CSV table of N, CA and C in Angstrom, one decimal:
chain,number,residue,atom,x,y,z
A,1,UNK,N,0.9,-1.2,0.1
A,1,UNK,CA,0.0,0.0,0.0
A,1,UNK,C,0.9,1.1,0.0
A,2,UNK,N,0.5,2.2,-0.8
A,2,UNK,CA,1.2,3.5,-0.8
A,2,UNK,C,1.0,4.3,0.4
A,3,UNK,N,1.9,4.6,1.1
A,3,UNK,CA,1.7,5.3,2.4
A,3,UNK,C,1.8,6.9,2.2
A,4,UNK,N,2.2,7.3,1.1
A,4,UNK,CA,2.4,8.8,0.8
A,4,UNK,C,1.3,9.3,0.0
A,5,UNK,N,1.0,10.6,0.4
A,5,UNK,CA,0.0,11.3,-0.5
A,5,UNK,C,0.7,12.4,-1.2
A,6,UNK,N,0.5,12.5,-2.4
A,6,UNK,CA,1.2,13.5,-3.3
A,6,UNK,C,0.4,14.7,-3.3
A,7,UNK,N,1.0,15.9,-3.3
A,7,UNK,CA,0.4,17.2,-3.2
A,7,UNK,C,1.3,18.1,-4.0
A,8,UNK,N,0.6,19.1,-4.7
A,8,UNK,CA,1.3,20.1,-5.5
A,8,UNK,C,1.4,21.4,-4.7
A,9,UNK,N,2.4,22.0,-4.4
A,9,UNK,CA,2.5,23.3,-3.8
A,9,UNK,C,3.4,24.2,-4.5
A,10,UNK,N,3.0,25.3,-5.0
A,10,UNK,CA,3.8,26.3,-5.9
A,10,UNK,C,4.4,25.6,-7.1
A,11,UNK,N,3.6,24.7,-7.6
A,11,UNK,CA,4.1,24.0,-8.9
A,11,UNK,C,5.0,22.8,-8.7
A,12,UNK,N,5.3,22.6,-7.4
A,12,UNK,CA,6.3,21.4,-7.0
A,12,UNK,C,5.5,20.3,-6.3
A,13,UNK,N,5.9,19.1,-6.8
A,13,UNK,CA,5.2,17.9,-6.0
A,13,UNK,C,5.9,17.5,-4.7
A,14,UNK,N,5.1,17.3,-3.7
A,14,UNK,CA,5.7,16.9,-2.5
A,14,UNK,C,4.9,15.6,-2.1
A,15,UNK,N,5.5,14.7,-1.2
A,15,UNK,CA,5.0,13.6,-0.8
A,15,UNK,C,4.8,13.6,0.6
A,16,UNK,N,3.5,13.5,1.1
A,16,UNK,CA,3.3,13.6,2.5
A,16,UNK,C,3.1,12.2,3.3
A,17,UNK,N,3.9,11.9,4.2
A,17,UNK,CA,4.0,10.7,4.9
A,17,UNK,C,3.8,10.9,6.4
A,18,UNK,N,2.7,10.3,7.0
A,18,UNK,CA,2.5,10.3,8.3
A,18,UNK,C,3.2,9.1,9.1
A,19,UNK,N,4.4,9.4,9.5
A,19,UNK,CA,5.4,8.5,10.0
A,19,UNK,C,5.3,8.4,11.6
A,20,UNK,N,6.0,7.5,12.2
A,20,UNK,CA,6.1,7.5,13.7
A,20,UNK,C,6.8,8.7,14.1
A,21,UNK,N,7.7,9.2,13.4
A,21,UNK,CA,8.3,10.5,13.8
A,21,UNK,C,7.4,11.7,13.9
A,22,UNK,N,6.6,11.7,12.9
A,22,UNK,CA,5.5,12.8,12.8
A,22,UNK,C,4.5,12.6,14.0
A,23,UNK,N,4.2,11.3,14.2
A,23,UNK,CA,3.3,11.0,15.3
A,23,UNK,C,3.8,11.5,16.7
A,24,UNK,N,5.1,11.2,16.9
A,24,UNK,CA,5.6,11.6,18.2
A,24,UNK,C,5.7,13.2,18.2
A,25,UNK,N,6.1,13.9,17.1
A,25,UNK,CA,6.1,15.3,17.1
A,25,UNK,C,4.8,16.0,17.3
A,26,UNK,N,3.7,15.2,16.8
A,26,UNK,CA,2.4,15.7,16.9
A,26,UNK,C,2.0,15.6,18.4
A,27,UNK,N,2.3,14.5,19.0
A,27,UNK,CA,1.9,14.4,20.5
A,27,UNK,C,2.7,15.4,21.3
A,28,UNK,N,3.9,15.7,20.9
A,28,UNK,CA,4.7,16.6,21.7
A,28,UNK,C,4.1,18.1,21.5
A,29,UNK,N,3.7,18.4,20.3
A,29,UNK,CA,3.3,19.8,20.0
A,29,UNK,C,1.8,20.0,20.5
A,30,UNK,N,0.9,19.0,20.2
A,30,UNK,CA,-0.6,19.3,20.4
A,30,UNK,C,-1.0,18.5,21.5
A,31,UNK,N,-0.3,17.5,22.1
A,31,UNK,CA,-0.7,16.7,23.3
A,31,UNK,C,-1.4,15.4,22.8
A,32,UNK,N,-2.0,15.4,21.6
A,32,UNK,CA,-2.6,14.2,21.2
A,32,UNK,C,-3.1,14.3,19.7
A,33,UNK,N,-3.4,13.3,19.0
A,33,UNK,CA,-3.7,13.4,17.6
A,33,UNK,C,-5.1,14.1,17.5
A,34,UNK,N,-6.0,13.8,18.4
A,34,UNK,CA,-7.3,14.4,18.4
A,34,UNK,C,-7.2,16.0,18.7
A,35,UNK,N,-6.4,16.4,19.5
A,35,UNK,CA,-6.2,17.8,19.6
A,35,UNK,C,-5.6,18.5,18.5
A,36,UNK,N,-4.7,17.7,17.8
A,36,UNK,CA,-4.1,18.2,16.5
A,36,UNK,C,-5.2,18.3,15.4
A,37,UNK,N,-6.0,17.5,15.3
A,37,UNK,CA,-7.1,17.4,14.3
A,37,UNK,C,-8.1,18.5,14.6
A,38,UNK,N,-8.4,18.7,15.9
A,38,UNK,CA,-9.1,19.9,16.3
A,38,UNK,C,-8.5,21.2,15.9
A,39,UNK,N,-7.1,21.3,16.1
A,39,UNK,CA,-6.4,22.4,15.7
A,39,UNK,C,-6.6,22.8,14.2
A,40,UNK,N,-6.6,21.7,13.3
A,40,UNK,CA,-6.6,21.8,11.9
A,40,UNK,C,-8.0,22.4,11.6
A,41,UNK,N,-9.0,22.0,12.3
A,41,UNK,CA,-10.4,22.5,12.0
A,41,UNK,C,-10.7,23.7,12.9
A,42,UNK,N,-9.8,24.3,13.5
A,42,UNK,CA,-10.0,25.5,14.3
A,42,UNK,C,-10.8,26.6,13.5
A,43,UNK,N,-11.8,27.2,14.1
A,43,UNK,CA,-12.7,28.2,13.5
A,43,UNK,C,-11.9,29.4,13.2
A,44,UNK,N,-10.7,29.7,14.0
A,44,UNK,CA,-9.9,30.8,13.7
A,44,UNK,C,-9.0,30.5,12.5
A,45,UNK,N,-9.2,30.9,11.4
A,45,UNK,CA,-8.6,30.4,10.1
A,45,UNK,C,-7.1,30.4,10.3
A,46,UNK,N,-6.6,31.5,11.0
A,46,UNK,CA,-5.1,31.5,11.0
A,46,UNK,C,-4.5,30.4,11.9
A,47,UNK,N,-5.1,30.0,13.0
A,47,UNK,CA,-4.6,29.0,13.8
A,47,UNK,C,-4.8,27.6,13.1
A,48,UNK,N,-5.9,27.4,12.3
A,48,UNK,CA,-6.1,26.1,11.6
A,48,UNK,C,-5.1,26.1,10.4
A,49,UNK,N,-4.8,27.1,9.7
A,49,UNK,CA,-3.9,27.1,8.7
A,49,UNK,C,-2.4,26.9,9.2
A,50,UNK,N,-2.1,27.4,10.3
A,50,UNK,CA,-0.7,27.1,10.9
A,50,UNK,C,-0.7,25.7,11.3
A,51,UNK,N,-1.7,25.0,11.7
A,51,UNK,CA,-1.7,23.6,12.1
A,51,UNK,C,-1.5,22.8,10.8
A,52,UNK,N,-2.2,23.1,9.7
A,52,UNK,CA,-2.1,22.4,8.5
A,52,UNK,C,-0.7,22.6,7.8
A,53,UNK,N,-0.3,23.8,8.0
A,53,UNK,CA,1.1,24.0,7.4
A,53,UNK,C,2.2,23.2,8.2
A,54,UNK,N,2.0,23.2,9.5
A,54,UNK,CA,2.9,22.5,10.5
A,54,UNK,C,2.9,21.0,10.0
A,55,UNK,N,1.8,20.5,10.0
A,55,UNK,CA,1.7,19.0,9.5
A,55,UNK,C,2.3,18.8,8.1
A,56,UNK,N,1.9,19.7,7.2
A,56,UNK,CA,2.5,19.5,5.8
A,56,UNK,C,4.1,19.5,5.7
A,57,UNK,N,4.6,20.4,6.6
A,57,UNK,CA,6.1,20.4,6.6
A,57,UNK,C,6.6,19.2,7.3
A,58,UNK,N,6.1,18.8,8.4
A,58,UNK,CA,6.6,17.6,9.0
A,58,UNK,C,6.4,16.3,8.0
A,59,UNK,N,5.2,16.3,7.4
A,59,UNK,CA,5.0,15.1,6.6
A,59,UNK,C,5.8,15.1,5.3
A,60,UNK,N,6.0,16.4,4.7
A,60,UNK,CA,6.8,16.5,3.5
A,60,UNK,C,8.1,16.1,3.7
A,61,UNK,N,8.7,16.4,4.9
A,61,UNK,CA,10.1,16.0,5.3
A,61,UNK,C,10.1,14.4,5.4
A,62,UNK,N,9.2,13.8,6.2
A,62,UNK,CA,9.2,12.4,6.4
A,62,UNK,C,9.1,11.7,5.0
A,63,UNK,N,8.2,12.3,4.2
A,63,UNK,CA,8.0,11.7,2.8
A,63,UNK,C,9.3,11.7,2.0
A,64,UNK,N,9.9,12.9,2.0
A,64,UNK,CA,11.2,13.0,1.3
A,64,UNK,C,12.2,12.1,1.8
A,65,UNK,N,12.5,12.0,3.2
A,65,UNK,CA,13.5,11.1,3.7
A,65,UNK,C,13.2,9.7,3.3
A,66,UNK,N,11.8,9.3,3.4
A,66,UNK,CA,11.4,7.9,3.0
A,66,UNK,C,11.8,7.6,1.6
A,67,UNK,N,11.5,8.6,0.7
A,67,UNK,CA,11.8,8.4,-0.7
A,67,UNK,C,13.4,8.3,-0.9
A,68,UNK,N,14.2,9.0,-0.2
A,68,UNK,CA,15.6,9.0,-0.4
A,68,UNK,C,16.1,7.6,0.2
A,69,UNK,N,15.5,7.1,1.3
A,69,UNK,CA,15.9,5.8,1.8
A,69,UNK,C,15.5,4.7,0.7
A,70,UNK,N,14.5,4.9,-0.1
A,70,UNK,CA,14.0,3.9,-1.0
A,70,UNK,C,14.9,4.0,-2.3
A,71,UNK,N,15.8,4.9,-2.4
A,71,UNK,CA,16.7,5.1,-3.6
A,71,UNK,C,16.3,6.1,-4.6
A,72,UNK,N,15.3,7.0,-4.3
A,72,UNK,CA,14.9,8.0,-5.2
A,72,UNK,C,15.8,9.2,-5.1
A,73,UNK,N,15.8,10.0,-6.2
A,73,UNK,CA,16.7,11.1,-6.3
A,73,UNK,C,16.3,12.1,-5.1
A,74,UNK,N,17.2,12.8,-4.4
A,74,UNK,CA,16.9,13.7,-3.4
A,74,UNK,C,16.3,15.0,-3.9
A,75,UNK,N,15.2,15.4,-3.3
A,75,UNK,CA,14.6,16.6,-3.6
A,75,UNK,C,14.6,17.5,-2.4
A,76,UNK,N,14.5,18.8,-2.6
A,76,UNK,CA,14.5,19.8,-1.6
A,76,UNK,C,13.3,19.6,-0.7
A,77,UNK,N,13.6,19.6,0.7
A,77,UNK,CA,12.6,19.6,1.7
A,77,UNK,C,12.0,21.1,1.9
A,78,UNK,N,10.8,21.3,1.8
A,78,UNK,CA,10.3,22.8,1.8
A,78,UNK,C,10.5,23.4,3.2
A,79,UNK,N,10.8,24.7,3.3
A,79,UNK,CA,10.9,25.5,4.5
A,79,UNK,C,9.5,26.0,4.8
A,80,UNK,N,9.2,26.5,6.0
A,80,UNK,CA,8.0,27.2,6.5
A,80,UNK,C,7.9,28.3,5.6
A,81,UNK,N,8.9,29.2,5.4
A,81,UNK,CA,8.7,30.4,4.7
A,81,UNK,C,8.2,30.1,3.2
A,82,UNK,N,8.9,29.1,2.6
A,82,UNK,CA,8.5,28.7,1.2
A,82,UNK,C,7.1,28.3,1.1
A,83,UNK,N,6.7,27.4,2.2
A,83,UNK,CA,5.3,27.0,2.2
A,83,UNK,C,4.3,28.0,2.2
A,84,UNK,N,4.6,29.0,3.2
A,84,UNK,CA,3.7,30.2,3.3
A,84,UNK,C,3.6,31.0,2.2
A,85,UNK,N,4.8,31.2,1.5
A,85,UNK,CA,4.8,32.1,0.4
A,85,UNK,C,4.3,31.5,-0.9
A,86,UNK,N,4.5,30.2,-1.1
A,86,UNK,CA,4.1,29.6,-2.4
A,86,UNK,C,2.6,29.0,-2.5
A,87,UNK,N,2.1,28.8,-1.3
A,87,UNK,CA,0.8,28.1,-1.3
A,87,UNK,C,-0.3,29.1,-1.6
A,88,UNK,N,-1.2,28.8,-2.6
A,88,UNK,CA,-2.2,29.6,-2.9
A,88,UNK,C,-3.5,29.2,-2.1
A,89,UNK,N,-4.6,30.0,-2.0
A,89,UNK,CA,-5.7,29.6,-1.3
A,89,UNK,C,-6.3,28.3,-1.8
A,90,UNK,N,-6.3,28.2,-3.1
A,90,UNK,CA,-6.9,26.8,-3.6
A,90,UNK,C,-6.0,25.7,-3.3
A,91,UNK,N,-4.6,25.8,-3.3
A,91,UNK,CA,-3.7,24.8,-2.9
A,91,UNK,C,-3.9,24.6,-1.4
A,92,UNK,N,-4.2,25.6,-0.6
A,92,UNK,CA,-4.4,25.3,0.8
A,92,UNK,C,-5.5,24.4,1.1
A,93,UNK,N,-6.6,24.5,0.5
A,93,UNK,CA,-7.7,23.6,0.6
A,93,UNK,C,-7.3,22.2,0.2
A,94,UNK,N,-6.7,22.0,-0.9
A,94,UNK,CA,-6.2,20.7,-1.3
A,94,UNK,C,-5.1,20.1,-0.3
A,95,UNK,N,-4.3,21.0,0.2
A,95,UNK,CA,-3.3,20.7,1.2
A,95,UNK,C,-4.0,20.2,2.5
A,96,UNK,N,-4.9,20.9,2.9
A,96,UNK,CA,-5.6,20.5,4.1
A,96,UNK,C,-6.2,19.1,4.0
A,97,UNK,N,-6.9,18.8,2.8
A,97,UNK,CA,-7.4,17.5,2.5
A,97,UNK,C,-6.3,16.5,2.4
A,98,UNK,N,-5.2,16.7,1.8
A,98,UNK,CA,-4.0,15.8,1.7
A,98,UNK,C,-3.5,15.4,3.1
A,99,UNK,N,-3.3,16.4,4.0
A,99,UNK,CA,-2.9,16.2,5.3
A,99,UNK,C,-3.8,15.2,6.1
A,100,UNK,N,-5.1,15.4,5.9
A,100,UNK,CA,-6.0,14.5,6.7
A,100,UNK,C,-5.9,13.1,6.0
A,101,UNK,N,-5.8,13.1,4.8
A,101,UNK,CA,-5.6,11.8,4.1
A,101,UNK,C,-4.5,11.1,4.5
A,102,UNK,N,-3.3,11.7,4.6
A,102,UNK,CA,-2.1,11.1,4.9
A,102,UNK,C,-2.1,10.6,6.4
A,103,UNK,N,-2.7,11.3,7.3
A,103,UNK,CA,-2.9,10.8,8.6
A,103,UNK,C,-3.7,9.5,8.5
A,104,UNK,N,-4.9,9.5,7.8
A,104,UNK,CA,-5.7,8.4,7.8
A,104,UNK,C,-4.9,7.2,7.2
A,105,UNK,N,-4.2,7.4,6.1
A,105,UNK,CA,-3.4,6.3,5.5
A,105,UNK,C,-2.4,5.8,6.5
A,106,UNK,N,-1.8,6.6,7.2
A,106,UNK,CA,-0.8,6.3,8.2
A,106,UNK,C,-1.3,5.3,9.3
A,107,UNK,N,-2.5,5.3,9.5
A,107,UNK,CA,-3.1,4.3,10.4
A,107,UNK,C,-3.7,3.1,9.8
A,108,UNK,N,-3.6,3.0,8.5
A,108,UNK,CA,-4.1,1.8,7.8
A,108,UNK,C,-3.0,0.7,7.9
A,109,UNK,N,-3.5,-0.5,7.7
A,109,UNK,CA,-2.5,-1.6,7.8
A,109,UNK,C,-2.4,-2.3,6.5
A,110,UNK,N,-1.2,-2.8,6.0
A,110,UNK,CA,-1.2,-3.5,4.7
A,110,UNK,C,-1.9,-4.9,4.9
A,111,UNK,N,-2.6,-5.2,3.8
A,111,UNK,CA,-3.2,-6.5,3.8
A,111,UNK,C,-2.6,-7.2,2.5
A,112,UNK,N,-2.2,-8.4,2.8
A,112,UNK,CA,-1.6,-9.2,1.6
A,112,UNK,C,-2.5,-9.5,0.6
A,113,UNK,N,-3.7,-9.9,0.9
A,113,UNK,CA,-4.7,-10.4,0.0
A,113,UNK,C,-5.4,-9.1,-0.6
A,114,UNK,N,-5.4,-9.0,-1.9
A,114,UNK,CA,-5.8,-7.9,-2.5
A,114,UNK,C,-7.4,-8.0,-2.7
A,115,UNK,N,-7.9,-9.1,-2.6
A,115,UNK,CA,-9.2,-9.5,-2.8
A,115,UNK,C,-10.0,-9.2,-1.4
A,116,UNK,N,-11.1,-8.4,-1.6
A,116,UNK,CA,-11.8,-8.3,-0.3
A,116,UNK,C,-12.6,-9.6,0.1
A,117,UNK,N,-12.6,-9.9,1.4
A,117,UNK,CA,-13.2,-11.0,1.7
A,117,UNK,C,-14.5,-10.8,2.6
A,118,UNK,N,-15.7,-11.2,2.3
A,118,UNK,CA,-16.9,-11.0,3.1
A,118,UNK,C,-16.9,-12.2,4.0
A,119,UNK,N,-16.7,-12.0,5.2
A,119,UNK,CA,-16.6,-13.2,6.1
A,119,UNK,C,-18.1,-13.9,6.3
A,120,UNK,N,-19.0,-13.0,6.3
A,120,UNK,CA,-20.5,-13.5,6.5
A,120,UNK,C,-20.7,-14.4,5.2
A,121,UNK,N,-20.5,-13.9,4.0
A,121,UNK,CA,-20.7,-14.6,2.9
A,121,UNK,C,-20.0,-15.8,2.8
A,122,UNK,N,-18.7,-15.9,3.3
A,122,UNK,CA,-17.9,-17.0,3.3
A,122,UNK,C,-18.4,-18.1,4.1
A,123,UNK,N,-18.9,-17.7,5.4
A,123,UNK,CA,-19.5,-18.6,6.4
A,123,UNK,C,-20.8,-19.2,5.8
A,124,UNK,N,-21.6,-18.3,5.1
A,124,UNK,CA,-22.9,-18.8,4.6
A,124,UNK,C,-22.6,-19.8,3.4
A,125,UNK,N,-21.6,-19.6,2.6
A,125,UNK,CA,-21.2,-20.5,1.5
A,125,UNK,C,-20.8,-21.9,2.1
A,126,UNK,N,-20.0,-21.8,3.2
A,126,UNK,CA,-19.6,-23.0,3.8
A,126,UNK,C,-20.7,-23.9,4.4
A,127,UNK,N,-21.6,-23.2,4.9
A,127,UNK,CA,-22.8,-23.9,5.6
A,127,UNK,C,-23.7,-24.4,4.4
A,128,UNK,N,-23.8,-23.7,3.4
A,128,UNK,CA,-24.6,-24.2,2.2
A,128,UNK,C,-23.9,-25.5,1.6
A,129,UNK,N,-22.5,-25.4,1.6
A,129,UNK,CA,-21.9,-26.6,1.1
A,129,UNK,C,-22.1,-28.0,1.9
A,130,UNK,N,-22.1,-27.7,3.2
A,130,UNK,CA,-22.3,-28.7,4.3
A,130,UNK,C,-23.8,-29.2,4.0
A,131,UNK,N,-24.7,-28.3,4.0
A,131,UNK,CA,-26.2,-28.7,3.8
A,131,UNK,C,-26.3,-29.6,2.6
A,132,UNK,N,-25.7,-29.2,1.5
A,132,UNK,CA,-25.9,-29.9,0.2
A,132,UNK,C,-25.2,-31.1,0.1
A,133,UNK,N,-24.3,-31.6,1.0
A,133,UNK,CA,-23.5,-32.7,1.0
A,133,UNK,C,-24.4,-33.9,1.0
A,134,UNK,N,-24.2,-35.0,0.3
A,134,UNK,CA,-25.1,-36.2,0.4
A,134,UNK,C,-25.1,-36.7,1.9
A,135,UNK,N,-26.2,-37.1,2.2
A,135,UNK,CA,-26.4,-37.7,3.6
A,135,UNK,C,-26.2,-39.2,3.5
A,136,UNK,N,-25.3,-39.8,4.3
A,136,UNK,CA,-25.1,-41.3,4.1
A,136,UNK,C,-26.3,-42.0,4.6
A,137,UNK,N,-26.6,-43.1,3.8
A,137,UNK,CA,-27.8,-43.9,4.0
A,137,UNK,C,-27.7,-44.6,5.3
A,138,UNK,N,-28.7,-44.7,6.2
A,138,UNK,CA,-28.6,-45.4,7.4
A,138,UNK,C,-29.4,-46.7,7.3
A,139,UNK,N,-30.1,-46.9,6.1
A,139,UNK,CA,-30.8,-48.0,5.9
A,139,UNK,C,-30.0,-49.3,5.8
A,140,UNK,N,-30.3,-50.4,6.2
A,140,UNK,CA,-29.7,-51.7,6.2
A,140,UNK,C,-30.0,-52.3,4.9
A,141,UNK,N,-29.0,-52.6,4.1
A,141,UNK,CA,-29.3,-53.3,2.8
A,141,UNK,C,-29.9,-54.7,3.0
A,142,UNK,N,-30.9,-55.0,2.1
A,142,UNK,CA,-31.6,-56.3,2.2
A,142,UNK,C,-30.7,-57.5,2.0
């Protein structure tokens, strides 16, 4: 599963990754993930924007380091000043959504089986197979 969310900021592509390091930084800064998410949705637009940009910077750094460890060419990690200067209002909305998506993806687990399994349906099919099996005759042959 791809753990990074791609986002465009000022015409440059960045990869947001919600890593354990970002989780620890989040807890240190906000106290908990829930408080951090509340900060993102703060009615005070400036406070909410500051939280979104903080997350974007942390996750862009984690994403870039992850890409480098995977052997990709090194790209520049954005600074706070660059992020605040280059981001447009339209990109801000997309960035906020990307930050929330990256957090969500960070908590997902990888599943080896690509096919979705409906356990209720599987159980019903197994029961149906057992019910349709021939019943051994208990009659005594003449």
